[in-house]
XYZ file of C-alpha atoms in Angstrom:
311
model
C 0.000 0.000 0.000
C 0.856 3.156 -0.915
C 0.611 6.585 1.782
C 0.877 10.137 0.888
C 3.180 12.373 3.049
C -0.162 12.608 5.481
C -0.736 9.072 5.360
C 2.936 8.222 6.604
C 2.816 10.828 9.634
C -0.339 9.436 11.075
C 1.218 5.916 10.901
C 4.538 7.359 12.335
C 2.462 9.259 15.300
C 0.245 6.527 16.247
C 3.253 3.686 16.193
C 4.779 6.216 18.293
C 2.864 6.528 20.694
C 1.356 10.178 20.009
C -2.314 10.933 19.356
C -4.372 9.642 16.570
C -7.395 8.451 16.221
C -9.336 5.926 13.480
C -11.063 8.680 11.748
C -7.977 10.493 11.325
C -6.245 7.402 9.800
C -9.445 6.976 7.308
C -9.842 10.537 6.559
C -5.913 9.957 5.116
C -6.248 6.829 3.511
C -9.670 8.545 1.890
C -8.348 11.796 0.848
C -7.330 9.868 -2.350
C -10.001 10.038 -5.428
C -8.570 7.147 -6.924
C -8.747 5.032 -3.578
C -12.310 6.056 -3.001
C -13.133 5.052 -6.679
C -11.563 1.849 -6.065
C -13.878 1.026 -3.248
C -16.712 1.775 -4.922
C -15.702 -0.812 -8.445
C -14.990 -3.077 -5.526
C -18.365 -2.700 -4.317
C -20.038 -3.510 -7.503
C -17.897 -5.871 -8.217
C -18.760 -7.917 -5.535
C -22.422 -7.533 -6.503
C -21.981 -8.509 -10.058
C -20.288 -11.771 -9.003
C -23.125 -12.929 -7.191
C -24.632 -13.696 -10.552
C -22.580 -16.585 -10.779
C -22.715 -17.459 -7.174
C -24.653 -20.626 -5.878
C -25.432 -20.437 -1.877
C -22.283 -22.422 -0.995
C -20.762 -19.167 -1.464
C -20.171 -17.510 1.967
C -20.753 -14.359 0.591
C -24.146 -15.055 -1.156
C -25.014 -16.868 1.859
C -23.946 -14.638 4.073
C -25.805 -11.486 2.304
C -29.508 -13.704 1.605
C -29.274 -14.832 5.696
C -28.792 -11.131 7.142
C -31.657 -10.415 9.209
C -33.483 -13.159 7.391
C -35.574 -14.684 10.143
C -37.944 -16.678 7.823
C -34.478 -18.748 6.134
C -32.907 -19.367 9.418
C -36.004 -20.870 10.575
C -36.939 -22.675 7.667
C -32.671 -24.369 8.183
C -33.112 -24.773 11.771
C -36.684 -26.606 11.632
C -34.712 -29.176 9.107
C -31.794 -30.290 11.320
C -32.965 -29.528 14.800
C -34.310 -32.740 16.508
C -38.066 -30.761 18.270
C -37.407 -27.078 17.108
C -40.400 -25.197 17.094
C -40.806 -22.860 14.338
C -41.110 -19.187 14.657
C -39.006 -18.754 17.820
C -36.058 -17.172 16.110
C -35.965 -13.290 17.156
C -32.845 -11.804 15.344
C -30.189 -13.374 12.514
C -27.284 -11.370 11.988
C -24.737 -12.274 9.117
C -20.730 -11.806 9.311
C -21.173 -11.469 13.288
C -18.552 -11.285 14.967
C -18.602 -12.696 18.360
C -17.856 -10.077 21.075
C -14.999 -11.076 23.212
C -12.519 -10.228 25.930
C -9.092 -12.562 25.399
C -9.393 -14.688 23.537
C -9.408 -15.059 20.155
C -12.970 -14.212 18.157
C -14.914 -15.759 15.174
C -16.918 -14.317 12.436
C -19.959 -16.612 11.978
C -22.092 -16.716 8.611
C -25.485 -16.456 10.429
C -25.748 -16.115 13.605
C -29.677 -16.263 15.199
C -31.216 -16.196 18.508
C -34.472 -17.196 20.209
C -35.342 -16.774 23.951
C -33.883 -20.041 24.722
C -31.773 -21.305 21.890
C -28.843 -19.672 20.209
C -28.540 -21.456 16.418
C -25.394 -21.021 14.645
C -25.221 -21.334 10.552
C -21.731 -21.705 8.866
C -21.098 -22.592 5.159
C -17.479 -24.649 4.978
C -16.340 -25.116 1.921
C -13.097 -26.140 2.060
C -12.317 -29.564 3.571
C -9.672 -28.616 7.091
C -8.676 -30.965 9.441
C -9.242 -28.355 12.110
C -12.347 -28.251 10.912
C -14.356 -29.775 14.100
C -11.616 -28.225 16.660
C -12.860 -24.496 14.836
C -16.502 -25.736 15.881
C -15.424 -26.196 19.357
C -13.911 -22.537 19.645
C -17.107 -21.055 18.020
C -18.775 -22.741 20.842
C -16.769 -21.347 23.490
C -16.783 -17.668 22.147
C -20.478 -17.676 21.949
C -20.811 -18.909 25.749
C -18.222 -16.609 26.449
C -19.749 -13.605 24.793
C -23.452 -14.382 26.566
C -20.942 -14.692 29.925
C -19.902 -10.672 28.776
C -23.015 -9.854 28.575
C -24.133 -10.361 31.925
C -25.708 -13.997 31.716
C -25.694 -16.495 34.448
C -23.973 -20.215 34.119
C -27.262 -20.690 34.845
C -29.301 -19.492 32.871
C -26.882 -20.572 29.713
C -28.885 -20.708 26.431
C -28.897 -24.389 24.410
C -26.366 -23.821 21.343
C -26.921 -25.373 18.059
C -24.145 -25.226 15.221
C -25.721 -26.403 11.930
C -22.194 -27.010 9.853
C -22.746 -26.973 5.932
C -19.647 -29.800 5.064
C -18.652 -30.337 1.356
C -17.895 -33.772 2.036
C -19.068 -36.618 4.015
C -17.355 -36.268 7.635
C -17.980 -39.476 8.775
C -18.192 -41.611 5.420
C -21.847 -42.526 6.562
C -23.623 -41.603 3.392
C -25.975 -39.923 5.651
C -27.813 -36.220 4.817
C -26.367 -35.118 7.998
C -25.160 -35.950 11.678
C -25.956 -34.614 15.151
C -23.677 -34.808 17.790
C -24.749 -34.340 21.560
C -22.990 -34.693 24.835
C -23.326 -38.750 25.688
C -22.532 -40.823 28.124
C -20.705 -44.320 27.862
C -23.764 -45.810 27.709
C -25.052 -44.067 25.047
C -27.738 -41.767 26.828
C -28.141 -38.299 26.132
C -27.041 -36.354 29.294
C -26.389 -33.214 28.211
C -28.300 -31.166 25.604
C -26.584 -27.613 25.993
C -24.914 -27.668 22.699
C -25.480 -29.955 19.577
C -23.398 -29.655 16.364
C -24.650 -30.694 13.248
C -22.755 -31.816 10.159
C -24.724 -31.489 6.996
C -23.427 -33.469 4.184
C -23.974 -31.790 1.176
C -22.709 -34.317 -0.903
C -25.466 -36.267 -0.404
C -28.042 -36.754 -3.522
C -30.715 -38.363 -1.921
C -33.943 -38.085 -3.310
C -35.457 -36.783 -0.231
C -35.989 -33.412 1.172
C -32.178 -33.061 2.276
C -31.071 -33.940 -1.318
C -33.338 -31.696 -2.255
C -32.129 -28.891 -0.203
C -28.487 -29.738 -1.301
C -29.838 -29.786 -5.057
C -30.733 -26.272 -4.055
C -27.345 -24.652 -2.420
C -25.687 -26.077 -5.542
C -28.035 -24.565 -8.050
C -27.184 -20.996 -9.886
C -30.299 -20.141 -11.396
C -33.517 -19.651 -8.781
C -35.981 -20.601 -10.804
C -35.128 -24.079 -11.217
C -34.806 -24.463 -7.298
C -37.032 -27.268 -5.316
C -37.745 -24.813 -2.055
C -40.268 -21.752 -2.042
C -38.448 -19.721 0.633
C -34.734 -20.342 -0.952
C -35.561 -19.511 -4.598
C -37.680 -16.398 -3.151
C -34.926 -15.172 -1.227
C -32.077 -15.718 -3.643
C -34.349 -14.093 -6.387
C -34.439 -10.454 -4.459
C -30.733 -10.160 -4.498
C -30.067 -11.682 -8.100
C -32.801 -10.182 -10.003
C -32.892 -6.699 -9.637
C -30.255 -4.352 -9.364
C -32.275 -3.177 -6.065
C -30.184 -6.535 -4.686
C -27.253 -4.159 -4.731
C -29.225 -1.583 -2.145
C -29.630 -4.738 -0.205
C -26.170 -6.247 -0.200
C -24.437 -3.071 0.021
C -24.447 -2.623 3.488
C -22.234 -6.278 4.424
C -20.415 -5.261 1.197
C -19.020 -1.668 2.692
C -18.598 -3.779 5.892
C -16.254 -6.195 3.707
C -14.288 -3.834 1.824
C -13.862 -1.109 5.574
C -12.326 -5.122 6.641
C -9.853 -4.796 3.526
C -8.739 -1.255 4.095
C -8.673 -2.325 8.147
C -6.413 -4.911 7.126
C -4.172 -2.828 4.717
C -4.026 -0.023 7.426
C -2.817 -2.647 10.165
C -0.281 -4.111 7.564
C 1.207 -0.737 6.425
C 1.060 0.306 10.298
C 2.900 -3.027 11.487
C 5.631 -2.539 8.131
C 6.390 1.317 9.491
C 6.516 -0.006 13.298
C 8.887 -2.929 12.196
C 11.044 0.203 9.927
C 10.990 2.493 12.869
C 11.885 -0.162 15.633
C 14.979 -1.541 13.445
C 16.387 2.379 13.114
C 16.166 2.692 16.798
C 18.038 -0.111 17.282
C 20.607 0.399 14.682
C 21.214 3.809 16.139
C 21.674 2.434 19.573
C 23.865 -0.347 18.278
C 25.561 2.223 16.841
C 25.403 4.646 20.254
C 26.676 1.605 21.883
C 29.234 0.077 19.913
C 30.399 4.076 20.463
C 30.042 4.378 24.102
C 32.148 1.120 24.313
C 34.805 2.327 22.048
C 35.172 5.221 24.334
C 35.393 3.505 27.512
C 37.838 0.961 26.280
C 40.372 3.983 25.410
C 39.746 5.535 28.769
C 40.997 2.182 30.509
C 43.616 1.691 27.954
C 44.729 5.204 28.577
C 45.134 4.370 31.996
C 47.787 1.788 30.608
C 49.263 2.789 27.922
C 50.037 6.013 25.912
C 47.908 6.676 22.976
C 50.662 6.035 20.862
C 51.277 2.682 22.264
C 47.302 1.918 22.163
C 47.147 3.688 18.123
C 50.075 0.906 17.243
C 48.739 -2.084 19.270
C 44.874 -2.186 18.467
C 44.936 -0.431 15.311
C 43.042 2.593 16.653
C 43.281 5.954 14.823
């Protein structure tokens, strides 16, 4: 990334310690025309891609779940072993978990009820730290409720329905649900349940159905009501834009976050190396100067030029 004169003092003051604040560091990295028209052919961009996008895409997905309460339900009531329908409240998309210390998540879709939190994530791309990352999603979300004010308590049940691109467990099944069991195989615990949907699976049922439909690129030809309605407001009119723009500006402020933070931690990593060098330097000086002064104390100077070479 390139700064202007500007740019580079703000970076030097606020690696230095000296007053700046975010709005003075995006003011800077806005003053540029050419940066602000970037954004903006980013921004469409992004739209115009979703033309081609199916819903395994996490940003398609992502942008048809925000504050989609109707799709979340219609998900949940699928994998959820006695889910009631019409409990969810709120679905927020791209959420980031709040958090104290430790490290956070950004979930797809993330919905809540009064007594069930319901978790949505599109993977993709086959991890073996896939089912560890479920486990940490899991403990920032009871973490963040725990920042929040709630009780142990009073802890809300937690379900993580896991889109998979491939069968975890080699089962051939639509999906699996995991709860908290004991040795004998009873169901002690129902606080949190994960859920791994196979969406490899081409059953002719309703879940091969539903996979049939995250697959599928045009709407029209898709099996469920509420999907191919949904997917049809942001592909089919160029009002789709008004409605994705809002997670789009929140993706591209990310990129220019992340730019920032890499041009700030380059400078930092510049500035920190010339301080050093110049105390190196200070040192390697002050040492120079105190080995004469106990030479001196020895020898002559002439005797200490000839013997150690020093002019």
């Amino acid at each position: 990334m390139v700064l202007n004169s500007g740019g580079r003092e703000l970076l030097y003051r606020s690696v230095s310690g000296l007053p700046v604040t975010l709005h003075e560091c995006r003011t800077e990295y806005d003053a540029d025309e050419r940066k602000r028209k970037k954004r903006a052919e980013r921004i469409d961009e992004l739209w115009k891609s979703l033309q081609d996008k199916t819903l395994k895409d996490d940003v398609l997905f992502r942008i048809v779940m925000h504050r989609n309460t109707e799709l979340a339900d219609f998900i949940a009531s699928f994998f959820i072993p006695g889910y009631e329908k019409g409990c969810i409240e709120e679905v927020v998309s791209n959420y980031e978990i709040p958090h104290a210390v430790t490290k956070t998540s950004r979930l797809d879709a993330y919905a809540e009820s009064d007594s069930c939190i319901i978790h949505i994530e599109m993977q993709n791309e086959r991890e073996d730290w896939s089912f560890s990352r479920a486990w940490q999603y899991n403990s920032n979300i009871i973490n963040s409720f725990i920042l929040r004010g709630g009780e142990y308590t009073s802890l809300p049940r937690v379900a993580h329905i896991i889109f998979m691109n491939w069968d975890v467990y080699g089962g051939g099944r639509p999906y699996y649900a995991l709860t908290m069991k004991d040795q004998d195989g009873i169901e002690r615990d129902k606080s949190v349940m994960f859920i791994y949907v196979n969406m490899n699976y081409r059953g002719s049922d309703r879940y091969g159905r539903l996979n049939a439909d995250l697959e599928c690129k045009n709407y029209r030809k898709m099996y469920y009501n509420v999907l191919r309605r949904n997917v049809e407001r942001i592909k089919s009119v160029k009002g789709g834009m008004n409605m994705a723009k809002n997670l789009f500006e929140q993706m591209v402020e990310e990129e220019v976050a992340i730019e920032l933070e890499e041009a700030k931690a380059e400078l930092k990593a510049k500035i920190y190396d010339e301080v050093k060098a110049e105390c190196h330097a200070e040192g390697r000086a002050e040492g120079r100067e105190s080995f004469l002064r106990i030479l001196l104390k020895e020898s002559s100077p002439t005797e200490i030029s000839r013997k150690y070479g020093i002019s």
